Amino acid sequence: MSEALREALTDTASARPAATAATRPATRTAPRTAPAATTPRRRQPWVVHALLAAGAVVMVFPFAWQLLTAFKTFQASVQVPPSILPDPWVFTNFGEVFASMPFGSMFLNSVLLTVLRTAGQVVLCTMAGYAFARLSFPGRNVIFVAFLSVLMVPTQLYLLPQYEIVQALGWLDSLPGLVMPGIFSAFGTFLMRQFFMSLPAELEEAARLDGANPWQAFSRVMVPLARPGIVALTVFTVLWSWNDLLWPLVVTTSPEKMPLSVGLAQMVGLHGTDFPVLMAGALLATLPMLVTFMVLQRQFIQGIAFTGSKG
Amino acid sequence: MSAAPGAVVPRRRSGAQQSPWWALLFVGPTALGLAVFYLWPTVRTLYLSFTEAGMFGGYTWVGLDNYAALLADPELLTALRNTFVYTVIVLVGIPVAVVVATLLNTPGLRGRGVYRVLYFLPVVTMPAAIALVWRMLYNGDYGVLNQALGAVGISGRSWLTDPATALVAVAVVAIWAGLGTSIVIFLAGLQGIPASVMEAAKLDGAGPVRTFRSVTVPLLSPSIFFVSVVGIIGALQVFDLVYMMVGRNNPALPDTKTVVYLFYEAGFLDNHRGSAAAIAFVLLVIILGLTVLQFRLQKRWVHYE
């Protein structure tokens, strides 16, 4: 599976369609039986393009409409029939977003929440996953089953007590409260264990025979090899942290402590159906992740497919 | 560990000899964190489900009262119905994703990467923002959807405040938002199908539709199974979209309230923690039941090589 997966994922937009086509004829058996039926390989399947393009319009239209609305006046946004382009273009909607709530702090909270959760998960899950895959220790299987049981339980089951714990620690409405439970992950540990299991043992054994202790074997040999797994875990955790709503909604109460997702929920209450302002807010909240995705699209798509195939 | 040169070291013994302290270093932090923030809370929630929260903190043991009250509560039944309807609609996204992935997998297709990025955009977008955008598109008075429908002579309605359409409208957004993830997983599965199999089907005279039905779908069934198991678990826990798209004062709220919404309301808005805990356990039982059922049924339709 992983070989095919890699092939599927490294094949980006620019990745030579000719090369893919060239590898195919090798496996074709008897092209001479029906020469008329074999259509030339190079011709583009226009029906397929038409269907995919129609779908792509459905996928992209809401984003385009959001972008355009963010620059419209309120009057233009409720005009019937709608004007496609803003007339006039206004930039005041963004100003209103900043005026109605502490957008800067919310942005910072989202960034810190995402960075801290992701860093925590990557370090902790990689270590624990390695131990489950490669070290033997008393109680390993029992502990692993306990980890797996966490995986199967829906979030809501631990939400109330998590809230109580965070409250008891005095962390309600604070960054530690937002971040803390999310730096531990049974899913991440399982993902990394699966990845380490698929790596060959020889290199690590060689390191151990050369006198490296488990920590050295882990950090110098295995971690560099585990890069695809770590990338997948990072992508997954970044998206989950940035987009998370229920937990931040529950633990934060003052606007300066909220991340962007909760900020957007607040905005609905503040602006009702003033869609240009709402769209400006939504745009500001999603743009960082969209830009990151555009830059690192291969890692993102690869990461999601990877978690999909292992999880 | 002293390995003298030339000493015979059994190959399978790797890792068998280090001190357990190493394992403690590696697993300890995560084990402690999961125990405190996940395992213990699960036990605690079970306890809470048998209690009632007092006015000034503290809990009173009430036995099975919460469960009895829940099962007799029409609101829970409605929430269960809404959640199931929502889940079933969201599952429609799976065949759509299989078709799109198959189209994307057409040999020699140009622009595959561009399409893949476009279909993937909602996956990296915050659900709260997605909900805001679709609130605007669905708006009854000047939403662009109704304006488009009006142009072809269909009179739309206020999709998100009409109890008859609100849940479907939210589910459609969930399909739209989740398509990219499924497509990427199916595409990976499709690339695992050897080209020779497809060629053989073609030589046997199978057209594209027949090949899709008789070759692609059966060979892709492990991926389809995975996506549907994960998808059903996720759909049964829906909260974000309903919370953001259907406001507190929306007349359609009773007909869109899902189980987790009910949980949130009971636990964090109304301070009925005992009953919230009981709702969480009802959900756990449903999720486990449906997952086990799917694993049972998979023998009938999932083909592993």
mmCIF file of N, CA and C in Angstrom, chain A residues 124-125 128 132 143-144 146-148 150-151 158 162 165 180-190, chain B residues 27-42:
data_model
loop_
_atom_site.group_PDB
_atom_site.id
_atom_site.type_symbol
_atom_site.label_atom_id
_atom_site.label_comp_id
_atom_site.label_asym_id
_atom_site.label_seq_id
_atom_site.Cartn_x
_atom_site.Cartn_y
_atom_site.Cartn_z
ATOM 1 N N LEU A 124 5.836 14.325 21.918
ATOM 2 C CA LEU A 124 5.362 13.270 22.811
ATOM 3 C C LEU A 124 4.900 12.028 22.054
ATOM 4 N N CYS A 125 4.156 12.230 20.969
ATOM 5 C CA CYS A 125 3.625 11.074 20.233
ATOM 6 C C CYS A 125 4.732 10.318 19.512
ATOM 7 N N ALA A 128 6.476 8.251 22.267
ATOM 8 C CA ALA A 128 5.666 7.141 22.742
ATOM 9 C C ALA A 128 5.445 6.113 21.626
ATOM 10 N N PHE A 132 6.401 2.032 21.743
ATOM 11 C CA PHE A 132 5.459 0.939 21.516
ATOM 12 C C PHE A 132 5.886 0.071 20.335
ATOM 13 N N ILE A 143 -0.778 -1.222 28.414
ATOM 14 C CA ILE A 143 -0.792 0.240 28.238
ATOM 15 C C ILE A 143 -1.251 0.600 26.821
ATOM 16 N N PHE A 144 -0.806 -0.193 25.854
ATOM 17 C CA PHE A 144 -1.200 0.107 24.483
ATOM 18 C C PHE A 144 -2.712 -0.048 24.291
ATOM 19 N N ALA A 146 -4.912 0.391 26.558
ATOM 20 C CA ALA A 146 -5.512 1.562 27.209
ATOM 21 C C ALA A 146 -5.483 2.770 26.270
ATOM 22 N N PHE A 147 -4.359 2.944 25.556
ATOM 23 C CA PHE A 147 -4.253 4.035 24.584
ATOM 24 C C PHE A 147 -5.313 3.872 23.495
ATOM 25 N N LEU A 148 -5.448 2.644 22.999
ATOM 26 C CA LEU A 148 -6.411 2.391 21.923
ATOM 27 C C LEU A 148 -7.838 2.683 22.380
ATOM 28 N N VAL A 150 -8.806 4.954 24.349
ATOM 29 C CA VAL A 150 -9.027 6.404 24.265
ATOM 30 C C VAL A 150 -9.432 6.799 22.847
ATOM 31 N N LEU A 151 -8.808 6.121 21.875
ATOM 32 C CA LEU A 151 -9.089 6.398 20.465
ATOM 33 C C LEU A 151 -10.541 6.167 20.103
ATOM 34 N N TYR A 158 -15.024 12.875 27.578
ATOM 35 C CA TYR A 158 -14.091 13.416 28.569
ATOM 36 C C TYR A 158 -14.159 14.935 28.699
ATOM 37 N N GLN A 162 -12.585 17.111 31.843
ATOM 38 C CA GLN A 162 -11.462 17.944 31.411
ATOM 39 C C GLN A 162 -11.694 19.381 31.845
ATOM 40 N N ILE A 165 -11.027 19.651 35.539
ATOM 41 C CA ILE A 165 -9.589 19.639 35.855
ATOM 42 C C ILE A 165 -8.987 21.010 35.563
ATOM 43 N N MET A 180 -3.624 22.587 26.897
ATOM 44 C CA MET A 180 -3.167 21.436 27.644
ATOM 45 C C MET A 180 -3.700 20.064 27.222
ATOM 46 N N PRO A 181 -5.020 19.820 27.291
ATOM 47 C CA PRO A 181 -5.429 18.441 26.980
ATOM 48 C C PRO A 181 -5.024 18.044 25.554
ATOM 49 N N GLY A 182 -4.937 19.026 24.661
ATOM 50 C CA GLY A 182 -4.672 18.743 23.253
ATOM 51 C C GLY A 182 -3.239 18.385 22.929
ATOM 52 N N ILE A 183 -2.311 18.500 23.893
ATOM 53 C CA ILE A 183 -0.945 18.106 23.538
ATOM 54 C C ILE A 183 -0.739 16.603 23.703
ATOM 55 N N PHE A 184 -1.693 15.930 24.339
ATOM 56 C CA PHE A 184 -1.597 14.479 24.469
ATOM 57 C C PHE A 184 -2.541 13.852 23.455
ATOM 58 N N SER A 185 -2.061 12.875 22.734
ATOM 59 C CA SER A 185 -2.943 12.292 21.727
ATOM 60 C C SER A 185 -2.726 10.797 21.557
ATOM 61 N N ALA A 186 -3.804 10.052 21.760
ATOM 62 C CA ALA A 186 -3.737 8.611 21.526
ATOM 63 C C ALA A 186 -3.643 8.345 20.027
ATOM 64 N N PHE A 187 -4.369 9.160 19.254
ATOM 65 C CA PHE A 187 -4.348 8.982 17.806
ATOM 66 C C PHE A 187 -2.934 9.188 17.257
ATOM 67 N N GLY A 188 -2.292 10.277 17.703
ATOM 68 C CA GLY A 188 -0.943 10.577 17.235
ATOM 69 C C GLY A 188 0.043 9.475 17.613
ATOM 70 N N THR A 189 -0.092 8.966 18.824
ATOM 71 C CA THR A 189 0.789 7.891 19.275
ATOM 72 C C THR A 189 0.594 6.651 18.403
ATOM 73 N N PHE A 190 -0.672 6.323 18.142
ATOM 74 C CA PHE A 190 -0.981 5.164 17.304
ATOM 75 C C PHE A 190 -0.410 5.349 15.896
ATOM 76 N N VAL B 27 7.487 6.742 27.039
ATOM 77 C CA VAL B 27 6.022 6.620 27.106
ATOM 78 C C VAL B 27 5.434 7.409 28.268
ATOM 79 N N GLY B 28 6.240 7.596 29.313
ATOM 80 C CA GLY B 28 5.741 8.195 30.542
ATOM 81 C C GLY B 28 4.924 9.466 30.376
ATOM 82 N N PRO B 29 5.478 10.500 29.718
ATOM 83 C CA PRO B 29 4.719 11.757 29.623
ATOM 84 C C PRO B 29 3.353 11.574 28.956
ATOM 85 N N THR B 30 3.328 10.866 27.836
ATOM 86 C CA THR B 30 2.052 10.671 27.144
ATOM 87 C C THR B 30 1.100 9.822 27.986
ATOM 88 N N ALA B 31 1.642 8.781 28.602
ATOM 89 C CA ALA B 31 0.788 7.902 29.410
ATOM 90 C C ALA B 31 0.158 8.694 30.550
ATOM 91 N N LEU B 32 0.969 9.540 31.194
ATOM 92 C CA LEU B 32 0.450 10.346 32.288
ATOM 93 C C LEU B 32 -0.625 11.315 31.784
ATOM 94 N N GLY B 33 -0.325 12.007 30.681
ATOM 95 C CA GLY B 33 -1.270 12.967 30.112
ATOM 96 C C GLY B 33 -2.580 12.310 29.718
ATOM 97 N N LEU B 34 -2.487 11.163 29.062
ATOM 98 C CA LEU B 34 -3.712 10.485 28.628
ATOM 99 C C LEU B 34 -4.496 9.975 29.829
ATOM 100 N N ALA B 35 -3.771 9.511 30.837
ATOM 101 C CA ALA B 35 -4.462 9.005 32.028
ATOM 102 C C ALA B 35 -5.216 10.141 32.708
ATOM 103 N N VAL B 36 -4.565 11.295 32.858
ATOM 104 C CA VAL B 36 -5.191 12.414 33.567
ATOM 105 C C VAL B 36 -6.307 13.059 32.747
ATOM 106 N N PHE B 37 -6.037 13.296 31.446
ATOM 107 C CA PHE B 37 -6.986 14.092 30.655
ATOM 108 C C PHE B 37 -7.971 13.260 29.828
ATOM 109 N N TYR B 38 -7.759 11.955 29.740
ATOM 110 C CA TYR B 38 -8.659 11.159 28.902
ATOM 111 C C TYR B 38 -9.217 9.919 29.602
ATOM 112 N N LEU B 39 -8.325 9.111 30.212
ATOM 113 C CA LEU B 39 -8.834 7.868 30.802
ATOM 114 C C LEU B 39 -9.643 8.141 32.064
ATOM 115 N N TRP B 40 -9.051 8.908 32.977
ATOM 116 C CA TRP B 40 -9.779 9.202 34.201
ATOM 117 C C TRP B 40 -11.081 9.947 33.902
ATOM 118 N N PRO B 41 -11.061 10.948 33.020
ATOM 119 C CA PRO B 41 -12.323 11.627 32.687
ATOM 120 C C PRO B 41 -13.419 10.688 32.195
ATOM 121 N N THR B 42 -13.039 9.650 31.476
ATOM 122 C CA THR B 42 -14.053 8.715 31.000
ATOM 123 C C THR B 42 -14.753 8.039 32.179
#
